[in-house]
JSON list of C-alpha atoms in Angstrom, two decimals:
[
{"chain": "A", "resi": 25, "resn": "MET", "atom": "CA", "xyz": [20.11, -9.24, 3.62]},
{"chain": "A", "resi": 26, "resn": "LYS", "atom": "CA", "xyz": [17.99, -10.32, 0.65]},
{"chain": "A", "resi": 27, "resn": "LEU", "atom": "CA", "xyz": [16.10, -13.58, 1.20]},
{"chain": "A", "resi": 28, "resn": "PRO", "atom": "CA", "xyz": [15.84, -16.22, -1.55]},
{"chain": "A", "resi": 29, "resn": "GLN", "atom": "CA", "xyz": [12.59, -16.23, -3.51]},
{"chain": "A", "resi": 30, "resn": "PHE", "atom": "CA", "xyz": [9.70, -17.76, -1.55]},
{"chain": "A", "resi": 31, "resn": "GLU", "atom": "CA", "xyz": [11.58, -17.58, 1.78]},
{"chain": "A", "resi": 32, "resn": "GLN", "atom": "CA", "xyz": [9.84, -15.68, 4.56]},
{"chain": "A", "resi": 33, "resn": "HIS", "atom": "CA", "xyz": [11.26, -14.18, 7.75]},
{"chain": "A", "resi": 34, "resn": "LEU", "atom": "CA", "xyz": [9.51, -14.56, 11.09]},
{"chain": "A", "resi": 35, "resn": "SER", "atom": "CA", "xyz": [10.59, -12.74, 14.23]},
{"chain": "A", "resi": 36, "resn": "GLY", "atom": "CA", "xyz": [9.86, -13.93, 17.77]},
{"chain": "A", "resi": 37, "resn": "ALA", "atom": "CA", "xyz": [7.31, -11.19, 18.40]},
{"chain": "A", "resi": 38, "resn": "ASP", "atom": "CA", "xyz": [5.24, -12.32, 15.40]},
{"chain": "A", "resi": 39, "resn": "VAL", "atom": "CA", "xyz": [2.67, -15.10, 15.36]},
{"chain": "A", "resi": 40, "resn": "LEU", "atom": "CA", "xyz": [1.71, -16.17, 11.85]},
{"chain": "A", "resi": 41, "resn": "ARG", "atom": "CA", "xyz": [-1.53, -17.99, 11.06]},
{"chain": "A", "resi": 42, "resn": "LEU", "atom": "CA", "xyz": [-1.51, -20.09, 7.90]},
{"chain": "A", "resi": 43, "resn": "ALA", "atom": "CA", "xyz": [-5.06, -20.51, 6.63]},
{"chain": "A", "resi": 44, "resn": "PRO", "atom": "CA", "xyz": [-6.28, -23.96, 5.55]},
{"chain": "A", "resi": 45, "resn": "ASP", "atom": "CA", "xyz": [-5.65, -24.95, 1.95]},
{"chain": "A", "resi": 46, "resn": "ARG", "atom": "CA", "xyz": [-7.20, -27.58, -0.32]},
{"chain": "A", "resi": 47, "resn": "GLN", "atom": "CA", "xyz": [-3.79, -29.16, -0.95]},
{"chain": "A", "resi": 48, "resn": "ASP", "atom": "CA", "xyz": [-1.22, -30.70, 1.37]},
{"chain": "A", "resi": 49, "resn": "ARG", "atom": "CA", "xyz": [1.69, -28.35, 1.99]},
{"chain": "A", "resi": 50, "resn": "SER", "atom": "CA", "xyz": [5.12, -28.72, 3.48]},
{"chain": "A", "resi": 51, "resn": "LEU", "atom": "CA", "xyz": [6.66, -26.22, 5.88]},
{"chain": "A", "resi": 52, "resn": "LEU", "atom": "CA", "xyz": [10.45, -26.14, 5.53]},
{"chain": "A", "resi": 53, "resn": "ILE", "atom": "CA", "xyz": [12.46, -24.29, 8.17]},
{"chain": "A", "resi": 54, "resn": "THR", "atom": "CA", "xyz": [15.59, -22.90, 6.51]},
{"chain": "A", "resi": 55, "resn": "HIS", "atom": "CA", "xyz": [17.07, -21.15, 9.56]},
{"chain": "A", "resi": 56, "resn": "GLY", "atom": "CA", "xyz": [16.27, -20.83, 13.25]},
{"chain": "A", "resi": 57, "resn": "LEU", "atom": "CA", "xyz": [13.69, -22.52, 15.46]},
{"chain": "A", "resi": 58, "resn": "VAL", "atom": "CA", "xyz": [9.90, -22.50, 14.99]},
{"chain": "A", "resi": 59, "resn": "TRP", "atom": "CA", "xyz": [7.07, -23.50, 17.29]},
{"chain": "A", "resi": 60, "resn": "LEU", "atom": "CA", "xyz": [4.29, -25.02, 15.15]},
{"chain": "A", "resi": 61, "resn": "THR", "atom": "CA", "xyz": [0.70, -25.66, 16.22]},
{"chain": "A", "resi": 62, "resn": "LEU", "atom": "CA", "xyz": [-1.60, -27.51, 13.80]},
{"chain": "A", "resi": 63, "resn": "ASP", "atom": "CA", "xyz": [-5.39, -27.40, 14.16]},
{"chain": "A", "resi": 64, "resn": "GLY", "atom": "CA", "xyz": [-6.78, -30.73, 15.29]},
{"chain": "A", "resi": 65, "resn": "GLN", "atom": "CA", "xyz": [-3.48, -32.10, 16.61]},
{"chain": "A", "resi": 66, "resn": "ARG", "atom": "CA", "xyz": [-2.96, -32.77, 20.27]},
{"chain": "A", "resi": 67, "resn": "TRP", "atom": "CA", "xyz": [0.74, -31.81, 20.44]},
{"chain": "A", "resi": 68, "resn": "ASP", "atom": "CA", "xyz": [2.76, -28.84, 19.21]},
{"chain": "A", "resi": 69, "resn": "HIS", "atom": "CA", "xyz": [5.97, -29.27, 17.24]},
{"chain": "A", "resi": 70, "resn": "TRP", "atom": "CA", "xyz": [9.43, -27.66, 17.43]},
{"chain": "A", "resi": 71, "resn": "LEU", "atom": "CA", "xyz": [11.22, -27.46, 14.09]},
{"chain": "A", "resi": 72, "resn": "ALA", "atom": "CA", "xyz": [14.85, -26.40, 13.62]},
{"chain": "A", "resi": 73, "resn": "GLY", "atom": "CA", "xyz": [16.64, -25.28, 10.46]},
{"chain": "A", "resi": 74, "resn": "GLY", "atom": "CA", "xyz": [16.60, -28.05, 7.85]},
{"chain": "A", "resi": 75, "resn": "GLU", "atom": "CA", "xyz": [13.51, -29.77, 9.30]},
{"chain": "A", "resi": 76, "resn": "SER", "atom": "CA", "xyz": [10.07, -29.84, 7.71]},
{"chain": "A", "resi": 77, "resn": "ALA", "atom": "CA", "xyz": [6.50, -30.74, 8.61]},
{"chain": "A", "resi": 78, "resn": "LEU", "atom": "CA", "xyz": [3.50, -31.76, 6.55]},
{"chain": "A", "resi": 79, "resn": "LEU", "atom": "CA", "xyz": [0.51, -29.43, 6.75]},
{"chain": "A", "resi": 80, "resn": "PRO", "atom": "CA", "xyz": [-2.42, -31.65, 5.74]},
{"chain": "A", "resi": 81, "resn": "ALA", "atom": "CA", "xyz": [-5.09, -30.32, 3.39]},
{"chain": "A", "resi": 82, "resn": "GLY", "atom": "CA", "xyz": [-7.81, -28.49, 5.31]},
{"chain": "A", "resi": 83, "resn": "SER", "atom": "CA", "xyz": [-5.72, -27.74, 8.39]},
{"chain": "A", "resi": 84, "resn": "ALA", "atom": "CA", "xyz": [-4.67, -24.32, 9.63]},
{"chain": "A", "resi": 85, "resn": "ALA", "atom": "CA", "xyz": [-1.37, -23.72, 11.41]},
{"chain": "A", "resi": 86, "resn": "MET", "atom": "CA", "xyz": [0.15, -21.20, 13.80]},
{"chain": "A", "resi": 87, "resn": "LEU", "atom": "CA", "xyz": [3.89, -20.40, 13.67]},
{"chain": "A", "resi": 88, "resn": "GLN", "atom": "CA", "xyz": [6.12, -18.52, 16.09]},
{"chain": "A", "resi": 89, "resn": "ALA", "atom": "CA", "xyz": [9.89, -18.16, 15.83]},
{"chain": "A", "resi": 90, "resn": "TRP", "atom": "CA", "xyz": [12.28, -18.49, 18.78]},
{"chain": "A", "resi": 91, "resn": "PRO", "atom": "CA", "xyz": [13.80, -15.85, 18.51]},
{"chain": "A", "resi": 92, "resn": "ALA", "atom": "CA", "xyz": [13.82, -15.50, 14.70]},
{"chain": "A", "resi": 93, "resn": "ALA", "atom": "CA", "xyz": [13.53, -17.91, 11.79]},
{"chain": "A", "resi": 94, "resn": "ARG", "atom": "CA", "xyz": [13.19, -18.21, 8.04]},
{"chain": "A", "resi": 95, "resn": "PHE", "atom": "CA", "xyz": [10.90, -20.68, 6.31]},
{"chain": "A", "resi": 96, "resn": "GLN", "atom": "CA", "xyz": [9.42, -21.77, 3.00]},
{"chain": "A", "resi": 97, "resn": "LEU", "atom": "CA", "xyz": [5.88, -23.01, 2.44]},
{"chain": "A", "resi": 98, "resn": "LEU", "atom": "CA", "xyz": [6.00, -25.61, -0.32]},
{"chain": "A", "resi": 99, "resn": "LEU", "atom": "CA", "xyz": [3.39, -27.40, -2.41]},
{"chain": "A", "resi": 100, "resn": "PRO", "atom": "CA", "xyz": [3.95, -30.90, -3.79]},
{"chain": "A", "resi": 101, "resn": "PRO", "atom": "CA", "xyz": [4.90, -30.67, -7.50]},
{"chain": "A", "resi": 102, "resn": "GLN", "atom": "CA", "xyz": [1.58, -32.19, -8.63]},
{"chain": "A", "resi": 103, "resn": "ALA", "atom": "CA", "xyz": [-0.44, -29.68, -6.59]},
{"chain": "A", "resi": 104, "resn": "ALA", "atom": "CA", "xyz": [1.63, -26.75, -7.86]},
{"chain": "A", "resi": 105, "resn": "ARG", "atom": "CA", "xyz": [0.97, -27.75, -11.48]},
{"chain": "A", "resi": 106, "resn": "GLN", "atom": "CA", "xyz": [-2.77, -28.10, -10.83]},
{"chain": "A", "resi": 107, "resn": "ARG", "atom": "CA", "xyz": [-2.92, -24.76, -9.04]},
{"chain": "A", "resi": 108, "resn": "LYS", "atom": "CA", "xyz": [-1.04, -22.97, -11.82]},
{"chain": "A", "resi": 109, "resn": "ARG", "atom": "CA", "xyz": [-3.38, -24.38, -14.45]},
{"chain": "A", "resi": 110, "resn": "ARG", "atom": "CA", "xyz": [-6.45, -23.47, -12.41]},
{"chain": "A", "resi": 111, "resn": "LEU", "atom": "CA", "xyz": [-5.32, -19.88, -11.79]},
{"chain": "A", "resi": 112, "resn": "CYS", "atom": "CA", "xyz": [-3.93, -19.05, -15.23]},
{"chain": "A", "resi": 113, "resn": "TRP", "atom": "CA", "xyz": [-6.41, -20.59, -17.63]},
{"chain": "A", "resi": 114, "resn": "PRO", "atom": "CA", "xyz": [-9.47, -18.43, -16.74]},
{"chain": "A", "resi": 115, "resn": "LEU", "atom": "CA", "xyz": [-7.37, -15.29, -17.11]},
{"chain": "A", "resi": 116, "resn": "LEU", "atom": "CA", "xyz": [-6.20, -16.26, -20.57]},
{"chain": "A", "resi": 117, "resn": "SER", "atom": "CA", "xyz": [-9.61, -17.40, -21.75]},
{"chain": "A", "resi": 118, "resn": "THR", "atom": "CA", "xyz": [-11.35, -14.13, -20.83]},
{"chain": "A", "resi": 119, "resn": "ARG", "atom": "CA", "xyz": [-8.88, -11.79, -22.52]},
{"chain": "A", "resi": 120, "resn": "ARG", "atom": "CA", "xyz": [-8.78, -10.91, -26.17]},
{"chain": "A", "resi": 121, "resn": "LEU", "atom": "CA", "xyz": [-5.27, -11.04, -27.45]},
{"chain": "A", "resi": 122, "resn": "SER", "atom": "CA", "xyz": [-4.15, -9.02, -30.42]},
{"chain": "A", "resi": 123, "resn": "LEU", "atom": "CA", "xyz": [-0.70, -9.11, -31.93]},
{"chain": "A", "resi": 124, "resn": "GLN", "atom": "CA", "xyz": [0.65, -5.90, -33.31]},
{"chain": "A", "resi": 125, "resn": "PRO", "atom": "CA", "xyz": [4.06, -5.24, -34.79]},
{"chain": "A", "resi": 126, "resn": "LEU", "atom": "CA", "xyz": [6.49, -3.29, -32.66]},
{"chain": "A", "resi": 127, "resn": "SER", "atom": "CA", "xyz": [7.08, 0.22, -33.88]},
{"chain": "A", "resi": 128, "resn": "THR", "atom": "CA", "xyz": [10.63, 0.95, -34.95]},
{"chain": "A", "resi": 129, "resn": "GLN", "atom": "CA", "xyz": [11.95, 4.32, -33.96]}
]
């Protein structure tokens, strides 16, 4: 089965650590049940398909599926635009672009 773009599969035997990020993120569970532990929080969370949780900027998270789950890790639209600009602009500014006509064969 092919998963939609940006959807990840997690099996019960896997524990996934999400490293801290500079931006807030949202964890959306699309199928199954996930046990979520956030650094600095006293309680763990159980999330079922269709539920989401905010992952605050600077916090790491641990995920484990029971027994399997699919999820998406989402950025707020503003953060996604800023990240895209930050990642793409240096690449474009350091390359020399030359336009050449396509050869016709």
